[in-house]
PDB file of C-alpha atoms and ligand atoms in Angstrom:
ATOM      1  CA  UNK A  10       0.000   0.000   0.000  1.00 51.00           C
ATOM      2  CA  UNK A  11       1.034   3.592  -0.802  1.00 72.00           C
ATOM      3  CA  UNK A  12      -0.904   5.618   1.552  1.00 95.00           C
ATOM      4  CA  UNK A  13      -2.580   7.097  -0.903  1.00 98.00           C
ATOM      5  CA  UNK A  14      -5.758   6.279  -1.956  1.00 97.00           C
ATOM      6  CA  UNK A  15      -8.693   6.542  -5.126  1.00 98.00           C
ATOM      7  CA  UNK A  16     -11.732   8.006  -4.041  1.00 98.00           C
ATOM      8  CA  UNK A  17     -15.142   8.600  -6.570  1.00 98.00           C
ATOM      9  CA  UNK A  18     -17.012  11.395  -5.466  1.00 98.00           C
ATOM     10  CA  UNK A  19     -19.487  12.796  -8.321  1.00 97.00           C
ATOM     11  CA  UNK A  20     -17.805  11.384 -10.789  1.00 98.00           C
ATOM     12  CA  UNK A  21     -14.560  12.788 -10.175  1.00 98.00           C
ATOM     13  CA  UNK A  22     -11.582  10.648  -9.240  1.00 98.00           C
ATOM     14  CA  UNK A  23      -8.719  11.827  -6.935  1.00 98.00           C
ATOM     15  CA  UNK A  24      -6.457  10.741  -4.339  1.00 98.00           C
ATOM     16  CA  UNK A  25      -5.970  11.411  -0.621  1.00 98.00           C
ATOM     17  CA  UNK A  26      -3.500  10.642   1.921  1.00 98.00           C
ATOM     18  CA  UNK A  27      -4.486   8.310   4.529  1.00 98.00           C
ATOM     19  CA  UNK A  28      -2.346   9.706   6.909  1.00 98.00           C
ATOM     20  CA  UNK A  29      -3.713  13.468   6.219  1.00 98.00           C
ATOM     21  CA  UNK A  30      -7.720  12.150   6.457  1.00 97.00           C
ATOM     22  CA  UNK A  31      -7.155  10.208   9.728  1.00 97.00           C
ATOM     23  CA  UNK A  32      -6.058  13.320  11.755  1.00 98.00           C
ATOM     24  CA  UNK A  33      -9.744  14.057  11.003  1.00 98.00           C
ATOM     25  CA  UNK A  34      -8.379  18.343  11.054  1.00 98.00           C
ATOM     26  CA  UNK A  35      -7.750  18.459   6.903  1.00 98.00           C
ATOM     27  CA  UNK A  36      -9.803  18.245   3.650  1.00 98.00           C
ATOM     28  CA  UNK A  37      -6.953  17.467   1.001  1.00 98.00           C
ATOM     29  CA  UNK A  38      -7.244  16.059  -2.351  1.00 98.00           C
ATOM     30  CA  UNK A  39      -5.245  15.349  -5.488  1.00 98.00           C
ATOM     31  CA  UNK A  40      -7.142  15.512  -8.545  1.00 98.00           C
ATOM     32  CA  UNK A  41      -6.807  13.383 -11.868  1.00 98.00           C
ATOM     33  CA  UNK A  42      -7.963  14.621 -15.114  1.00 97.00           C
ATOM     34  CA  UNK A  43     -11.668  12.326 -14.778  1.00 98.00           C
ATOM     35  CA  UNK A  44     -14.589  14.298 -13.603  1.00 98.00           C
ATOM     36  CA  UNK A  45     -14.516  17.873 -15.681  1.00 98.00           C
ATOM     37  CA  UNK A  46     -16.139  19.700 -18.291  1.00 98.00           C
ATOM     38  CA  UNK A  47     -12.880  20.069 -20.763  1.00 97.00           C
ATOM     39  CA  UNK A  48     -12.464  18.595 -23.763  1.00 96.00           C
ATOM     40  CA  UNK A  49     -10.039  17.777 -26.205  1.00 94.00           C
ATOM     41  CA  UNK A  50      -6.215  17.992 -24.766  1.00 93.00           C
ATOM     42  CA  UNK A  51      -7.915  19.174 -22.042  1.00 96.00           C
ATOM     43  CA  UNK A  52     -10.161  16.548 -21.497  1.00 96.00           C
ATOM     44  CA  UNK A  53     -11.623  16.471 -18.697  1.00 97.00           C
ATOM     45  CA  UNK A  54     -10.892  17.940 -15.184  1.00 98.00           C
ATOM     46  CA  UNK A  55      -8.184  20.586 -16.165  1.00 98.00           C
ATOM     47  CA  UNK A  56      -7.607  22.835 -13.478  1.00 98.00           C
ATOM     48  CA  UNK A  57      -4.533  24.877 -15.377  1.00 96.00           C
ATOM     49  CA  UNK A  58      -4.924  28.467 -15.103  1.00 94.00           C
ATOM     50  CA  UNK A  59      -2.655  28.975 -17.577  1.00 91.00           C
ATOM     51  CA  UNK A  60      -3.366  26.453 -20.328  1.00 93.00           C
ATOM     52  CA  UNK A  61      -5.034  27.341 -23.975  1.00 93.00           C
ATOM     53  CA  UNK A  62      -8.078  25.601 -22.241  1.00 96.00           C
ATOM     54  CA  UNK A  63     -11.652  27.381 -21.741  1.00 96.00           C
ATOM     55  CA  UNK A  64     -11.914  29.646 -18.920  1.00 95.00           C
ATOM     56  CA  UNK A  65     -15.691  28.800 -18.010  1.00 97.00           C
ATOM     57  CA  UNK A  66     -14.539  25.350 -18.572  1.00 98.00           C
ATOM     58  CA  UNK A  67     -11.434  25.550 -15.767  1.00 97.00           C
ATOM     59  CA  UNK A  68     -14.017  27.512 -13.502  1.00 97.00           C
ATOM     60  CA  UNK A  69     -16.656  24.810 -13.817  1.00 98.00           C
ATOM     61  CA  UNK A  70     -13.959  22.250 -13.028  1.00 98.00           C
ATOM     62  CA  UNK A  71     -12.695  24.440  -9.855  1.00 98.00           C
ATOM     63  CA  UNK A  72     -16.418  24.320  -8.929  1.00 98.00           C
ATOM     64  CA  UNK A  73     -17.040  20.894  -8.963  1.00 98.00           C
ATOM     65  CA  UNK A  74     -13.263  19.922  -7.119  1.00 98.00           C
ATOM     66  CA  UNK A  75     -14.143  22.660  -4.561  1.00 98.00           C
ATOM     67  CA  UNK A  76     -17.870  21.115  -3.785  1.00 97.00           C
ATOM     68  CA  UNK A  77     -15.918  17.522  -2.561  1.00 96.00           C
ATOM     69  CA  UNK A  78     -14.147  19.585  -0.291  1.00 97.00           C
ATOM     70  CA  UNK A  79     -17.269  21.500   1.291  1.00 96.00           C
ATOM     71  CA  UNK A  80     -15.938  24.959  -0.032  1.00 97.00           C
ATOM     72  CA  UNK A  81     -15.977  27.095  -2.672  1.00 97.00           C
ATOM     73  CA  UNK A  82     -13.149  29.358  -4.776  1.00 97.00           C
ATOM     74  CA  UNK A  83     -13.684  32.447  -3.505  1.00 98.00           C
ATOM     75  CA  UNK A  84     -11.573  30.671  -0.386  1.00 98.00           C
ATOM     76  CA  UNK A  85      -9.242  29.225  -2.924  1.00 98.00           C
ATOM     77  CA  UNK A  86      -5.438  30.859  -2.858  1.00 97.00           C
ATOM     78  CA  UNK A  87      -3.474  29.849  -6.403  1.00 97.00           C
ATOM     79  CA  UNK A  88       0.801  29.563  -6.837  1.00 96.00           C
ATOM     80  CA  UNK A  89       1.851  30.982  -9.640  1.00 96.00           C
ATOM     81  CA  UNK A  90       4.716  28.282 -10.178  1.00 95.00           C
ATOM     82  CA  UNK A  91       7.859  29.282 -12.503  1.00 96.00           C
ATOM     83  CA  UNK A  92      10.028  26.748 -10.920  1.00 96.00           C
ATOM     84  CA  UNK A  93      11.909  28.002  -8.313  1.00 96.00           C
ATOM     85  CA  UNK A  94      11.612  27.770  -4.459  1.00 97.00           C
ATOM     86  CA  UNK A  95       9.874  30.990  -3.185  1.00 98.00           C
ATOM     87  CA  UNK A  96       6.694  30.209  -0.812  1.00 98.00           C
ATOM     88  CA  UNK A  97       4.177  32.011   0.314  1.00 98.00           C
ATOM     89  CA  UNK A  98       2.285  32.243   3.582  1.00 98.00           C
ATOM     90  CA  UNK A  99      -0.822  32.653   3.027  1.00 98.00           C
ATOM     91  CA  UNK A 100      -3.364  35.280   4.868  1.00 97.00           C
ATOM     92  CA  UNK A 101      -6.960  35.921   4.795  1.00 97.00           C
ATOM     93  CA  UNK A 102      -6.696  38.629   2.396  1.00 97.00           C
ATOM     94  CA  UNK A 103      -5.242  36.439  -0.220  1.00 97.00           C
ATOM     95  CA  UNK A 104      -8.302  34.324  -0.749  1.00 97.00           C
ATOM     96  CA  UNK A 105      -9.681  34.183  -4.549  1.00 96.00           C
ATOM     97  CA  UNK A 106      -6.005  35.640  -5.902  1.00 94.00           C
ATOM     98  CA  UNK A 107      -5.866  33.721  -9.373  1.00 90.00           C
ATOM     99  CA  UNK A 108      -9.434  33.082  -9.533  1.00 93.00           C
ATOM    100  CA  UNK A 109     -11.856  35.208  -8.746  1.00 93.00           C
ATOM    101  CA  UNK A 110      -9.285  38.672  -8.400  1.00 92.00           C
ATOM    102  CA  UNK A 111      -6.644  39.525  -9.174  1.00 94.00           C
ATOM    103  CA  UNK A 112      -3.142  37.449  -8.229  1.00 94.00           C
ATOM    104  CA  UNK A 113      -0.494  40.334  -7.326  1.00 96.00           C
ATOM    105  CA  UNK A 114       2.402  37.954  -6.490  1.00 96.00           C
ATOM    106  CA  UNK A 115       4.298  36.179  -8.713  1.00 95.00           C
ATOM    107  CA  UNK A 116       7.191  32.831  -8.929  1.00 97.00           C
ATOM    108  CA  UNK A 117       5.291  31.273  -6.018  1.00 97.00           C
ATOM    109  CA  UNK A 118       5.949  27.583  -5.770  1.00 98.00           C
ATOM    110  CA  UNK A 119       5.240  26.396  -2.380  1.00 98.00           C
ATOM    111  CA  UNK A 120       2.068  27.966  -0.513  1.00 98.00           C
ATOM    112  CA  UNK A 121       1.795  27.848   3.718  1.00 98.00           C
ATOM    113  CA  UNK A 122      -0.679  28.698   5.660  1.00 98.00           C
ATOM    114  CA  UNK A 123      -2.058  27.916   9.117  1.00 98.00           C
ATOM    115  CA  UNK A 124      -5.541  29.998   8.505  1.00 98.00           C
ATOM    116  CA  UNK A 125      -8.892  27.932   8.720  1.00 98.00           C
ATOM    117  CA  UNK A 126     -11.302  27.369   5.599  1.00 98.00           C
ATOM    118  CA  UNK A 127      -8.618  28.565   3.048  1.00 98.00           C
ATOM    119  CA  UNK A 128      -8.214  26.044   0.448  1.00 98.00           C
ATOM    120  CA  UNK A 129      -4.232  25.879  -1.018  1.00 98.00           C
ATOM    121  CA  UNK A 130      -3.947  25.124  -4.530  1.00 98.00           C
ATOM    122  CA  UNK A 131      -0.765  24.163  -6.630  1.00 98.00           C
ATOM    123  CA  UNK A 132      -0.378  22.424 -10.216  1.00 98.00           C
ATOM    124  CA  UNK A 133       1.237  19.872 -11.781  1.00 97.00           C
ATOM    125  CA  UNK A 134       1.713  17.774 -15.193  1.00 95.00           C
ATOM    126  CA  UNK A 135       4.076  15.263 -13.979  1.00 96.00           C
ATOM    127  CA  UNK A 136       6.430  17.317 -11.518  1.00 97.00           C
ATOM    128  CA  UNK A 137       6.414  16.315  -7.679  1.00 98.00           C
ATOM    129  CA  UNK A 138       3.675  17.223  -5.495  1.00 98.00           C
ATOM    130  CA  UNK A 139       4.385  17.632  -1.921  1.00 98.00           C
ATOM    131  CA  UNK A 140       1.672  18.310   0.692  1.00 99.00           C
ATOM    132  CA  UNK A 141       2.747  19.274   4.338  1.00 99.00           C
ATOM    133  CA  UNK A 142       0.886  19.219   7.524  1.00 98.00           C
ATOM    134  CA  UNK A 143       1.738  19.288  11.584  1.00 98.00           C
ATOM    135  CA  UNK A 144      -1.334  18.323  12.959  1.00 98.00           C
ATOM    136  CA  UNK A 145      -0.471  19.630  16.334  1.00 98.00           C
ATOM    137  CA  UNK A 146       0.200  23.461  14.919  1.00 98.00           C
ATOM    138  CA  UNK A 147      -2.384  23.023  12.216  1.00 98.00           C
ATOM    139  CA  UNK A 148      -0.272  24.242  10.012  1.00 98.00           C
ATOM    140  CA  UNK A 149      -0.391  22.982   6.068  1.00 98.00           C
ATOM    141  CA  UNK A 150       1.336  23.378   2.552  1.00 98.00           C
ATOM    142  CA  UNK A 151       1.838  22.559  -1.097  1.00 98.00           C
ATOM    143  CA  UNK A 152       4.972  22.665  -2.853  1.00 98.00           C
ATOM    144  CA  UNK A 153       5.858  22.178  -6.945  1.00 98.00           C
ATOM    145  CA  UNK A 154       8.922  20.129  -7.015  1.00 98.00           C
ATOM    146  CA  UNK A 155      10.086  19.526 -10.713  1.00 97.00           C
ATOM    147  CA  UNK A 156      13.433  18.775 -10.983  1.00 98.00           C
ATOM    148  CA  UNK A 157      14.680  22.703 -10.412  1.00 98.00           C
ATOM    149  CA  UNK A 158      12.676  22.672  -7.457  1.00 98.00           C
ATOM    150  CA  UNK A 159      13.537  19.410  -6.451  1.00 98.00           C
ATOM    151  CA  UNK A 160      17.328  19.966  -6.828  1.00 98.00           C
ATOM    152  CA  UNK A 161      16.486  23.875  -4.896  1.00 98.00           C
ATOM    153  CA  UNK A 162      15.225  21.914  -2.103  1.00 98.00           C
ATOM    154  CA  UNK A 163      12.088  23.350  -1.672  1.00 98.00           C
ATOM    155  CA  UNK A 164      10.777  19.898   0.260  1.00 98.00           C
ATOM    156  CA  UNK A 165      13.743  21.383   3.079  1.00 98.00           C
ATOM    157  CA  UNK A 166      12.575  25.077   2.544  1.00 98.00           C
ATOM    158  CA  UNK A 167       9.088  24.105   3.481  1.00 98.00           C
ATOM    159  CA  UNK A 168       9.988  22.274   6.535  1.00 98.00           C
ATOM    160  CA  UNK A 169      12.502  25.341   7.696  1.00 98.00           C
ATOM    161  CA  UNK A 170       9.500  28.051   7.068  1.00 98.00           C
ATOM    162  CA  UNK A 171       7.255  25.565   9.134  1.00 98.00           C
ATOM    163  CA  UNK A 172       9.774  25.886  12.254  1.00 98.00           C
ATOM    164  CA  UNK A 173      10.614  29.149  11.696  1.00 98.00           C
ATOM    165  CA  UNK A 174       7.204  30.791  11.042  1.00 98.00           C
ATOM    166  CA  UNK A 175       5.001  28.433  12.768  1.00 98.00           C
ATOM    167  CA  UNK A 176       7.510  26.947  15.828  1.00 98.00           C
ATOM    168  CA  UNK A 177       6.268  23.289  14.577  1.00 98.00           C
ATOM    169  CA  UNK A 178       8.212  20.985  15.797  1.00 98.00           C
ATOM    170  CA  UNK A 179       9.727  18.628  12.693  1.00 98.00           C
ATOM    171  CA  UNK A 180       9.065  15.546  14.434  1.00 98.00           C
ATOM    172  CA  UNK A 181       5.121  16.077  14.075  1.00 98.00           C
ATOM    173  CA  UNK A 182       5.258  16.617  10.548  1.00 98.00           C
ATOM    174  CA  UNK A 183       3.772  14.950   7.567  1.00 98.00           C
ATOM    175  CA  UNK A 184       4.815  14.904   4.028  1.00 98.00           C
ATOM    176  CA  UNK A 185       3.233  13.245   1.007  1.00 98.00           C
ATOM    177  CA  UNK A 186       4.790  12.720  -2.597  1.00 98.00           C
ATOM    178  CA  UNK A 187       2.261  12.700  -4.741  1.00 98.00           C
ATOM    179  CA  UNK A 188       1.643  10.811  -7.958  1.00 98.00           C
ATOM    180  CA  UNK A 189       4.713  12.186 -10.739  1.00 98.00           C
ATOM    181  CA  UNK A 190       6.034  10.892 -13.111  1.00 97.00           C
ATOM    182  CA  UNK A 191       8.623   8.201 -12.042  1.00 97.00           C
ATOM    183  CA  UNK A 192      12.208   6.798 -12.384  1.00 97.00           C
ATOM    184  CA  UNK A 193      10.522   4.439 -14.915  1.00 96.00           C
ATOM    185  CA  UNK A 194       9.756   7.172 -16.937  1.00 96.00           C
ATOM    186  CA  UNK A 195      12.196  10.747 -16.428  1.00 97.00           C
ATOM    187  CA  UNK A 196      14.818  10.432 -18.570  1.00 96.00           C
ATOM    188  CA  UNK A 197      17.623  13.252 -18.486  1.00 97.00           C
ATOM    189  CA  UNK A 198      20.733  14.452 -19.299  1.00 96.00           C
ATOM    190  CA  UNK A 199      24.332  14.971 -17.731  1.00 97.00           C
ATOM    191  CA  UNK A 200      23.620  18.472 -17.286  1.00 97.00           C
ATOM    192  CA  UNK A 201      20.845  17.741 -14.879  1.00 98.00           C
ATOM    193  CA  UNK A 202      22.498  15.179 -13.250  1.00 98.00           C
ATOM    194  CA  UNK A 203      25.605  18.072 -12.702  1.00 98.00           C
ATOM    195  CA  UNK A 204      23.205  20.315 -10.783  1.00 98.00           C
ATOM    196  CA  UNK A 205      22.490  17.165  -8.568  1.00 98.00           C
ATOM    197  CA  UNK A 206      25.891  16.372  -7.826  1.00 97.00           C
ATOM    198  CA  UNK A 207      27.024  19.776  -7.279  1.00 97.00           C
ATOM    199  CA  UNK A 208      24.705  19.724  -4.618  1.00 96.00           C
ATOM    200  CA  UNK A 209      23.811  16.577  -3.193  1.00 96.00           C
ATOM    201  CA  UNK A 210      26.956  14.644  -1.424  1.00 95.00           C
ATOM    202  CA  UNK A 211      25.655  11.524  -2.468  1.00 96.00           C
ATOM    203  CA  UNK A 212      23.169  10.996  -5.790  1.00 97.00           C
ATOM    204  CA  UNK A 213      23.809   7.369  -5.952  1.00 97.00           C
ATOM    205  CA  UNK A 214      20.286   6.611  -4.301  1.00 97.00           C
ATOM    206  CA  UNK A 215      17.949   8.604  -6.914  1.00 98.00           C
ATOM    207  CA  UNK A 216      20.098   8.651 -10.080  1.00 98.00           C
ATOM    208  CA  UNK A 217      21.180   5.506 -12.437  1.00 97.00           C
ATOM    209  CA  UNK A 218      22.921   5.890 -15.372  1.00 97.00           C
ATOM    210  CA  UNK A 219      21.651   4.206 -18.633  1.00 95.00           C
ATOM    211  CA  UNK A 220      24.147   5.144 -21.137  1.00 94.00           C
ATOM    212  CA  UNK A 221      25.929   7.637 -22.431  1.00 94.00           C
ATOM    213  CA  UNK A 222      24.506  11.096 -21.309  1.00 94.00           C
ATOM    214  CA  UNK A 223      21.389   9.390 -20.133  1.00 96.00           C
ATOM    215  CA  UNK A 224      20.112   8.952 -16.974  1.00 98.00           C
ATOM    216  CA  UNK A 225      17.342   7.569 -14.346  1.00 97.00           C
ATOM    217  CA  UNK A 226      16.564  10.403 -12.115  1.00 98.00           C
ATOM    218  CA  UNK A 227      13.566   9.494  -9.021  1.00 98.00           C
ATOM    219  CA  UNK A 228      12.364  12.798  -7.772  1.00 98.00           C
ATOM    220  CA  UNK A 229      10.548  10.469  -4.953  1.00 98.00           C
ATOM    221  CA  UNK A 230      13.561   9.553  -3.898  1.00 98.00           C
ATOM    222  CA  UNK A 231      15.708  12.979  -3.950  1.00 98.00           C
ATOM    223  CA  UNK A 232      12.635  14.836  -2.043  1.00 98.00           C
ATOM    224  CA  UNK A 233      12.621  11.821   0.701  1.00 98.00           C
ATOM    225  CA  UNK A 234      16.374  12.191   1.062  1.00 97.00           C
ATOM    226  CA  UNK A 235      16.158  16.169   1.754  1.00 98.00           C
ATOM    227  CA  UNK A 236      13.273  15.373   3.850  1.00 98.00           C
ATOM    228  CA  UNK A 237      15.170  12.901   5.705  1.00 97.00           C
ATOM    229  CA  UNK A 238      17.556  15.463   6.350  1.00 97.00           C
ATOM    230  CA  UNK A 239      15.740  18.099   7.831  1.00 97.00           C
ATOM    231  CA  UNK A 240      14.529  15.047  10.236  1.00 98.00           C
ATOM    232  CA  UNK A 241      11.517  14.396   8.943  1.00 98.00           C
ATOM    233  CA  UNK A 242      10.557  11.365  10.063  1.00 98.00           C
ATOM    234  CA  UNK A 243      10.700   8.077   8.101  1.00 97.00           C
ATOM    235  CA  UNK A 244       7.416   6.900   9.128  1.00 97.00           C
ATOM    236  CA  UNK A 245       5.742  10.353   7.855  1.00 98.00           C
ATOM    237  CA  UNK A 246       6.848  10.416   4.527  1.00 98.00           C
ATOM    238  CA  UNK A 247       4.592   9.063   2.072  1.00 98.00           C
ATOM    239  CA  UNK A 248       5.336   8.112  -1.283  1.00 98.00           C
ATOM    240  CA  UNK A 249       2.533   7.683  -3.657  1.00 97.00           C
ATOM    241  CA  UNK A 250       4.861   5.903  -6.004  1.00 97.00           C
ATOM    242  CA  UNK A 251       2.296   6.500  -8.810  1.00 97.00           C
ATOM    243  CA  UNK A 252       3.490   7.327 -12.179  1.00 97.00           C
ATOM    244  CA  UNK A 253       1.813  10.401 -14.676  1.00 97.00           C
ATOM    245  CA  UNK A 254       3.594   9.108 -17.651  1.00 95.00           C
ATOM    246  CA  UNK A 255       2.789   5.404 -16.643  1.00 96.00           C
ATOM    247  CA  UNK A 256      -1.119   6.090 -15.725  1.00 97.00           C
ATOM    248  CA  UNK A 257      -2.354   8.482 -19.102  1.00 92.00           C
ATOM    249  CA  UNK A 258      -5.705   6.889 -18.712  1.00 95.00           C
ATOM    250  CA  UNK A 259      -6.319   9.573 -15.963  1.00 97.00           C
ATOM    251  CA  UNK A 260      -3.459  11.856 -15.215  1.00 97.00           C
ATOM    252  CA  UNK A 261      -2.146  14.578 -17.668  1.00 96.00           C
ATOM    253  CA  UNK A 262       1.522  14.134 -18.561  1.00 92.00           C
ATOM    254  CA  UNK A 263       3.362  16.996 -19.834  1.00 87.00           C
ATOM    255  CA  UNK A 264       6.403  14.629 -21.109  1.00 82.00           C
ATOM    256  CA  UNK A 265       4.201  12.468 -23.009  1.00 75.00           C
ATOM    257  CA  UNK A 266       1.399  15.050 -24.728  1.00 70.00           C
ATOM    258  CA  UNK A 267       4.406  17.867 -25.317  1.00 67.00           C
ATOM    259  CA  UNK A 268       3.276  20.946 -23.618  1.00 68.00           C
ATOM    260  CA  UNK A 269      -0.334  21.024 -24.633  1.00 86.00           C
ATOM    261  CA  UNK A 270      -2.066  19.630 -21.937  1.00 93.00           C
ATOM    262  CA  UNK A 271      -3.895  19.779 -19.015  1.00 96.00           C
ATOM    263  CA  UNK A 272      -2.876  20.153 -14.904  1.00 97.00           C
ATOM    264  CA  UNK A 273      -3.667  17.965 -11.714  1.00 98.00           C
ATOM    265  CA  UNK A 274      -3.927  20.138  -8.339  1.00 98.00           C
ATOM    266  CA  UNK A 275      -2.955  19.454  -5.269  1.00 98.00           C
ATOM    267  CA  UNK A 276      -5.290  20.957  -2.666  1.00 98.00           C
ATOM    268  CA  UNK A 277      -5.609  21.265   0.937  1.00 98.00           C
ATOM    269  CA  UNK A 278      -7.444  23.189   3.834  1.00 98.00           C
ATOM    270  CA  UNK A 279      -7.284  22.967   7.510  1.00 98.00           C
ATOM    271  CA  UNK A 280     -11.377  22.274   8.264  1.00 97.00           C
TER     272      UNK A 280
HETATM  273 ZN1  LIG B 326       6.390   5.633 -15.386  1.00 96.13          ZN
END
């Protein structure tokens, strides 16, 4: 077992953390591309603000995702993700920035916030998804963790902003890695394997090489071992090991449609 789980709720498929829904204090979701109004490349639940996609289609898709978890979007707070490790906490005033007003922040790629009823959202097309939460602080987050991120430690930035801001203690805290796409599927090149090395004493446990200039890299496995780090706890890391590229009957996969497609969220509120 992963940890994380399928759920059906009006026709809409996600996943949840077990972990997350038995502390009873969080409504959290991941969302697949089954459920929505989109069609085409976009077909059906895409929740990408900034795709070629409909804009009363992506609304009525933020809707329907925002009526499983007992809210609505005018509560919702959006990143605005350009791959790099700035985050956010989030305050009352910021709910509906993205959706329903105007965003005025920009390169946002985790979001924290320890504020009741607001709903965090982040996106993804195969990069890492990695949802936070210290049940004793009630304090949770979302970080985008593509490689850049991944390799920026923003997994480790998270957990230092939820010491620092919050005084959570990193022994309470919970970390999932969502569904990604996988070592069985990212390919890459020596120069992305350099950035690793340059700042990762070891790399042997999330990067194989296949041949010449080609390599194996597991983001599940790098964001683990700078969660590990920080002393996260073994126990509270869980790894969906589910692959996007793998699972194209319902995830979007940026690697395998080539830009034009649609975006998962990740999305989480303290109740
Ligand atoms: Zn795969």
């Amino acid at each position: 077992m992963s940890g994380f789980r399928l759920k059906k709720i009006n026709g809409i498929k996600f996943f949840v953390i077990d972990k997350f829904e038995k502390t009873g204090i969080v409504d959290h979701l991941f969302t697949t591309k089954i459920g929505g109004v989109s069609t085409e490349d976009f077909f059906s639940l895409n929740l990408g603000l900034n795709t070629e996609d409909l804009a009363k289609n992506i609304i009525e898709n933020f809707n329907r995702v925002s009526y499983i978890l007992s809210t609505t979007i005018d509560k919702m707070v959006v990143s605005n993700q350009v791959h790099e490790t700035n985050i956010r906490i989030v305050k009352e005033e910021d709910m509906g920035k993205g959706l329903i007003k105007e965003r005025d922040y920009d390169s946002v790629d985790g979001l924290i916030t320890n504020i009741k009823g607001i709903s965090l959202v982040t996106f993804y097309a195969d990069c890492v998804p990695l949802f936070f939460l210290d049940p004793n602080k009630k304090v949770v987050g979302l970080a985008h963790a593509g490689w850049k991120g991944t390799v920026g430690r923003i997994g480790g930035r998270m957990i230092d902003k939820f010491v620092n801001e919050f005084k959570c203690d990193i022994k309470n805290i919970i970390v999932g890695i969502g569904p990604s796409i996988g070592p069985c599927c990212y390919r890459v090149n020596k120069d992305v394997i350099d950035k690793f090395n340059m700042e990762f004493i070891s790399t042997e446990k999330f990067v194989k090489l296949l041949a010449h200039n080609q390599y194996d890299l597991d983001l599940w496995e790098a964001n683990k071992e700078i969660l590990r780090e920080k002393g996260v706890k073994e126990e509270n890391i869980i790894v969906s090991k589910i692959c996007t590229s793998c699972n194209n009957d319902i995830f979007y996969s940026y690697r395998k449609k080539e830009s034009k497609t649609g975006r998962m969220a990740a999305i989480i509120k303290i109740k």
